[in-house]
XYZ file of C-alpha atoms in Angstrom:
401
model
C 5.184 12.507 -7.743
C 3.084 12.364 -4.699
C 4.403 10.372 -1.693
C 2.677 7.071 -0.895
C 1.312 6.504 2.582
C 4.311 4.260 3.363
C 6.621 7.075 2.590
C 4.852 9.625 4.762
C 5.478 10.359 8.490
C 2.994 8.658 10.742
C 1.183 11.851 11.359
C 0.940 12.673 7.697
C -0.294 9.121 6.865
C -2.916 9.478 9.535
C -4.284 12.709 8.007
C -4.365 11.301 4.484
C -5.923 7.996 5.404
C -8.628 9.375 7.630
C -9.610 11.973 5.016
C -10.223 9.215 2.489
C -13.271 7.931 4.417
C -16.251 9.529 6.224
C -16.405 8.561 9.927
C -18.574 5.502 10.617
C -22.287 6.404 11.191
C -22.198 4.752 14.682
C -19.013 6.517 15.824
C -20.775 9.356 17.817
C -23.013 6.822 19.637
C -19.999 4.566 20.364
C -18.089 7.567 21.677
C -20.868 8.520 23.986
C -21.169 5.016 25.310
C -17.381 4.669 25.773
C -17.024 8.101 27.486
C -19.590 7.161 30.102
C -18.058 3.696 30.580
C -14.567 5.093 30.935
C -15.596 7.972 33.304
C -17.308 5.360 35.498
C -14.145 3.301 35.880
C -11.777 6.308 36.194
C -13.873 7.223 39.265
C -13.516 3.723 40.616
C -9.824 3.622 39.893
C -10.392 0.439 37.974
C -8.215 -0.775 35.134
C -9.778 -0.831 31.746
C -8.607 -2.956 28.785
C -9.495 -2.377 25.133
C -9.698 -5.732 23.529
C -9.940 -5.663 19.751
C -11.166 -8.874 18.194
C -12.032 -10.513 14.812
C -11.151 -9.716 11.225
C -11.601 -6.552 9.242
C -13.191 -6.426 5.792
C -11.708 -4.602 2.766
C -14.571 -3.422 0.551
C -13.986 -3.555 -3.167
C -16.970 -1.270 -4.066
C -18.241 1.934 -2.309
C -21.702 0.296 -2.335
C -20.208 -2.893 -1.126
C -21.195 -6.221 -2.451
C -17.768 -7.907 -2.562
C -15.016 -7.545 -0.055
C -11.727 -9.286 1.116
C -11.785 -10.984 4.458
C -9.666 -13.271 6.615
C -10.242 -16.410 8.665
C -10.531 -14.768 12.042
C -13.609 -15.605 14.113
C -12.499 -13.582 17.168
C -11.770 -16.668 19.302
C -8.596 -15.187 20.959
C -10.264 -11.811 21.669
C -13.584 -13.119 23.095
C -11.854 -15.719 25.260
C -9.220 -13.152 26.584
C -12.038 -10.721 27.446
C -13.620 -13.225 29.893
C -10.312 -13.786 31.657
C -9.587 -10.087 31.897
C -12.925 -9.686 33.626
C -11.980 -12.437 36.008
C -8.852 -10.456 36.795
C -10.867 -7.327 37.882
C -10.631 -5.369 34.563
C -13.406 -3.547 32.884
C -13.434 -4.408 29.204
C -14.172 -2.393 26.110
C -14.656 -5.188 23.507
C -14.130 -3.679 19.985
C -15.249 -6.564 17.756
C -16.020 -7.469 14.222
C -19.825 -7.568 13.907
C -21.234 -11.186 14.222
C -17.851 -12.541 15.351
C -17.523 -14.395 18.724
C -18.510 -12.580 21.876
C -17.522 -13.161 25.429
C -19.709 -15.778 27.197
C -22.083 -16.407 24.325
C -19.031 -17.923 22.390
C -19.531 -21.065 24.423
C -22.751 -21.729 22.519
C -22.965 -19.619 19.463
C -20.052 -21.400 17.767
C -20.573 -24.823 19.341
C -20.519 -28.029 17.238
C -24.099 -28.329 18.490
C -26.874 -26.079 17.229
C -27.779 -23.737 20.024
C -31.306 -25.240 20.070
C -29.714 -28.592 20.907
C -29.094 -27.167 24.432
C -32.877 -26.457 24.942
C -35.976 -28.487 25.494
C -39.537 -28.033 26.436
C -40.420 -28.695 30.015
C -42.907 -31.426 30.711
C -46.321 -29.634 30.775
C -49.915 -30.438 30.525
C -50.510 -27.362 28.349
C -49.870 -27.250 24.662
C -47.084 -24.796 25.122
C -44.575 -25.840 27.710
C -41.819 -23.694 29.183
C -38.453 -23.662 27.406
C -35.656 -24.957 29.683
C -31.995 -25.873 29.369
C -31.415 -29.635 29.135
C -30.221 -31.270 32.371
C -26.713 -32.143 31.004
C -25.944 -28.590 30.172
C -27.503 -26.877 33.301
C -24.268 -26.442 35.456
C -22.062 -25.210 32.627
C -24.619 -22.834 31.215
C -25.545 -21.537 34.657
C -21.886 -20.764 35.350
C -21.443 -18.864 32.110
C -24.773 -17.008 32.576
C -23.841 -15.861 36.085
C -20.486 -14.467 34.916
C -22.097 -12.685 31.958
C -24.873 -11.194 34.132
C -22.352 -9.995 36.784
C -20.277 -8.209 34.082
C -23.337 -6.592 32.469
C -25.067 -5.580 35.760
C -21.909 -3.988 37.120
C -21.126 -2.213 33.860
C -17.877 -4.034 33.371
C -18.314 -4.958 29.623
C -18.941 -2.707 26.746
C -19.549 -4.256 23.313
C -18.855 -2.060 20.185
C -18.945 -3.559 16.723
C -17.058 -2.679 13.500
C -16.944 -4.276 10.009
C -14.467 -2.583 7.645
C -10.781 -1.825 8.197
C -11.586 1.880 8.004
C -14.319 1.619 10.640
C -11.765 -0.264 12.883
C -9.230 2.433 12.488
C -11.692 5.247 13.352
C -12.908 3.387 16.409
C -9.428 2.574 17.658
C -8.207 6.165 17.367
C -11.320 7.573 19.058
C -11.291 5.034 21.961
C -7.592 5.462 22.534
C -8.086 9.242 22.935
C -11.155 8.772 25.190
C -9.121 6.486 27.404
C -6.457 9.151 28.297
C -8.005 9.921 31.727
C -7.111 6.308 32.654
C -3.378 6.900 32.386
C -1.534 3.782 33.332
C -4.641 1.933 34.202
C -5.292 1.628 30.479
C -4.269 -1.505 28.580
C -4.536 -2.181 24.807
C -4.826 -5.801 23.804
C -4.855 -5.679 20.041
C -6.105 -9.173 19.042
C -8.031 -8.095 15.962
C -6.775 -9.489 12.582
C -6.373 -6.102 10.795
C -6.122 -6.131 7.090
C -2.770 -5.182 5.733
C -4.010 -3.845 2.411
C -6.963 -1.716 1.204
C -8.401 0.210 -1.744
C -8.445 4.015 -1.124
C -11.933 5.463 -1.373
C -10.874 7.779 -4.187
C -9.965 4.736 -6.297
C -12.897 2.490 -5.468
C -15.607 1.518 -7.893
C -18.896 3.116 -6.834
C -21.166 0.304 -7.916
C -20.949 -3.527 -7.976
C -18.225 -4.750 -10.152
C -19.703 -6.542 -13.227
C -18.333 -9.799 -14.347
C -20.248 -9.833 -17.677
C -20.569 -7.286 -20.551
C -23.019 -4.371 -19.768
C -24.608 -2.578 -22.656
C -23.190 0.885 -23.157
C -26.535 2.700 -22.641
C -26.809 1.126 -19.106
C -23.236 1.805 -18.107
C -23.892 5.315 -16.814
C -21.308 5.738 -14.084
C -18.143 4.837 -15.938
C -15.160 6.809 -17.172
C -13.015 6.115 -20.146
C -10.112 3.724 -19.626
C -9.081 0.095 -20.053
C -8.482 -1.921 -23.175
C -7.858 -5.582 -22.052
C -10.133 -8.272 -20.694
C -9.160 -7.097 -17.280
C -11.042 -4.961 -14.904
C -9.152 -3.468 -12.042
C -12.214 -2.784 -9.835
C -11.314 0.943 -9.743
C -13.385 3.797 -10.865
C -13.005 3.322 -14.558
C -14.576 1.900 -17.715
C -15.170 -1.846 -17.925
C -13.885 -3.308 -21.237
C -16.439 -4.739 -23.486
C -15.971 -8.506 -23.402
C -18.067 -11.488 -22.278
C -15.976 -12.444 -19.299
C -13.321 -10.417 -17.448
C -10.543 -11.180 -15.061
C -10.504 -9.093 -11.914
C -7.209 -7.508 -10.986
C -7.206 -5.372 -7.901
C -4.410 -3.044 -6.936
C -4.236 -2.738 -3.160
C -2.348 -0.153 -1.054
C -0.731 -1.076 2.249
C -2.732 0.048 5.280
C -0.660 2.552 7.281
C 0.681 1.001 10.467
C -0.980 3.203 12.977
C 0.640 1.382 15.924
C 3.145 4.212 15.972
C 0.410 6.789 16.344
C -1.291 4.664 19.058
C 1.839 4.403 21.082
C 3.170 7.927 20.652
C -0.050 9.956 20.130
C -3.350 8.500 20.806
C -2.922 6.306 23.907
C -2.766 7.448 27.506
C 0.585 8.307 29.039
C 1.919 5.298 30.763
C -0.557 2.857 29.260
C 0.432 -0.617 28.150
C 0.126 -1.641 24.381
C 0.093 -5.367 23.445
C -0.082 -6.383 19.753
C -0.187 -9.820 18.113
C 1.836 -11.320 15.314
C 0.476 -14.325 13.400
C 2.700 -16.303 11.107
C 2.594 -19.616 9.252
C 6.424 -20.141 8.910
C 8.060 -21.156 12.246
C 11.321 -19.713 10.965
C 9.865 -16.216 10.777
C 7.692 -15.908 13.833
C 10.251 -14.686 16.415
C 12.110 -12.539 13.902
C 8.934 -10.784 12.710
C 7.702 -10.380 16.302
C 11.004 -8.755 17.365
C 11.050 -6.519 14.370
C 7.453 -5.365 15.143
C 8.433 -4.564 18.754
C 11.534 -2.569 17.674
C 9.652 -0.736 14.954
C 6.712 0.479 17.036
C 8.294 0.760 20.467
C 5.433 -0.623 22.414
C 5.509 -3.067 25.359
C 4.736 -6.653 24.204
C 4.254 -8.626 21.050
C 2.447 -11.962 21.451
C 3.536 -14.208 18.634
C 1.707 -17.311 17.421
C 1.711 -19.743 14.570
C -1.420 -20.506 12.738
C -0.992 -24.185 13.314
C -0.239 -24.054 17.038
C -1.983 -20.898 18.203
C -4.329 -22.758 20.591
C -1.475 -24.517 22.365
C 1.508 -22.011 22.439
C 2.403 -18.376 22.174
C 5.539 -16.378 22.625
C 5.954 -13.171 24.599
C 8.486 -10.869 22.917
C 9.488 -8.078 25.247
C 12.070 -5.151 25.127
C 13.622 -6.405 28.418
C 15.016 -9.719 29.512
C 14.264 -12.581 28.984
C 13.123 -10.984 25.596
C 11.524 -14.327 24.387
C 9.219 -16.286 26.703
C 7.057 -19.148 25.658
C 3.731 -20.061 27.118
C 2.423 -23.476 26.403
C -0.437 -25.809 27.330
C 1.077 -29.306 28.165
C 0.310 -31.991 25.547
C -1.981 -33.943 27.876
C -4.271 -30.960 28.322
C -4.382 -29.496 24.804
C -7.683 -29.007 23.084
C -8.413 -31.015 19.971
C -7.895 -28.800 16.776
C -8.725 -29.717 13.241
C -6.200 -27.050 12.034
C -3.560 -27.747 14.651
C -0.312 -29.527 13.831
C 1.224 -31.142 16.906
C 4.532 -31.671 15.210
C 5.093 -27.913 14.810
C 4.877 -27.197 18.594
C 8.244 -25.730 19.640
C 9.593 -25.329 16.130
C 9.538 -21.560 16.310
C 11.419 -21.266 19.613
C 14.689 -19.456 19.142
C 15.872 -19.739 22.746
C 15.260 -23.074 24.414
C 14.386 -23.532 28.114
C 13.925 -19.828 28.690
C 11.448 -19.624 31.514
C 8.483 -21.097 29.658
C 5.097 -21.074 31.384
C 3.096 -24.273 31.418
C -0.389 -24.947 32.651
C -0.500 -27.009 35.869
C -0.863 -30.727 35.292
C -4.389 -32.069 35.740
C -3.375 -34.768 38.129
C -1.122 -32.515 40.266
C -3.607 -29.641 40.648
C -7.301 -30.647 40.199
C -8.555 -27.191 41.092
C -6.348 -25.618 38.423
C -7.266 -28.339 36.034
C -11.011 -27.456 36.298
C -10.407 -23.724 36.065
C -10.057 -22.354 32.512
C -11.088 -25.622 30.777
C -13.499 -26.021 27.996
C -15.016 -29.218 26.778
C -12.018 -29.689 24.618
C -9.254 -28.879 27.048
C -7.374 -25.965 28.607
C -7.764 -22.526 26.964
C -4.303 -20.995 26.523
C -5.697 -17.588 27.477
C -5.962 -18.785 31.045
C -2.141 -18.675 30.993
C -1.657 -15.607 28.784
C -3.914 -13.162 30.777
C -2.406 -13.678 34.279
C 1.146 -13.212 32.922
C -0.014 -10.119 31.102
C -1.733 -8.674 34.206
C 1.633 -9.209 36.157
C 3.394 -7.168 33.535
C 0.791 -4.400 33.563
C 0.889 -4.222 37.421
C 4.628 -3.646 37.265
C 4.198 -0.802 34.764
C 1.422 0.763 36.971
C 3.611 0.605 40.005
C 6.664 2.081 38.233
C 4.490 4.904 36.883
C 3.146 5.587 40.377
C 6.734 5.709 41.801
C 7.839 8.102 39.099
C 4.892 10.422 39.817
C 5.748 10.573 43.515
C 9.366 11.503 42.881
């Protein structure tokens, strides 16, 4: 019996998985853009972070009509990218197509329609100039200036993906291209990567039919199946009026091993995320991931409290470190559950990082705020940069010895 991907070595699983799919059509163009971007910042001795963001789709058909998706809109990644730029990093933003983007996120997913921010300037002509409404001028000007600075100085590269296979191809390629950066490279893996997929060899070629198709029209099928169940795989669809759909999914290989030990630059920092819904599992699952893949940091968060608290799980003391926005400065969240804040903490009072209180520090209170409150990424990114700086310094010391 042939070994499954989960039973193979990381290198073997990599070879089998990537041979299942053709490379994305945009990959050569993305590689050319990334190579020029990286070369520029290697020359400038600037740190570069690869931020992955948004969810990945799992196609159910080769000519895809239906797919499996997740809830991620890319909020964490897009927000973090802005604060990495403020910390002096250049950012490669590998994002799900049409998910949130740095800077435009402030308006593209607002509770207002984007056109609500605009108006026609008073004019005697029939077609007046389009302007930003007075109440939004300052905020929009600040965001626009930051965006234009990043683009004009070639500090932000946007690269899209859609499917989980496209994401994997892009991640592997970008990691290898980043090797000249050495310790100046940082991987911030905030994308919500699908855990399961259908191998291309088992995937239905055409749209899965929910109703009976006459035999003379069903040209692409093979003999199989006898129940009122269609698996979605490349086989005959049973003749019945309505069919249940049962999909057999394989686990996506965990390529974090390959990223850490094969693809990424020597001395680079790798940060992954762990999202859970059960407070009792969050720290355990985060620690397990860190031990399994031997990278540098797992940032754990609960679905219900992710906008207000995260935990840093590290291989060195203090091992577990909580970062929280104080209650008085938390954003309003429809999906948030205040009563679950702190439930996942395994080690109490262990050097938690809190946002400055608004009354105590008005400057800090203004920085990193949105209309709804403090963004926790304003706390995550500076702490992460400190960790990366220590790694860079240690690598430099080792190289001098």
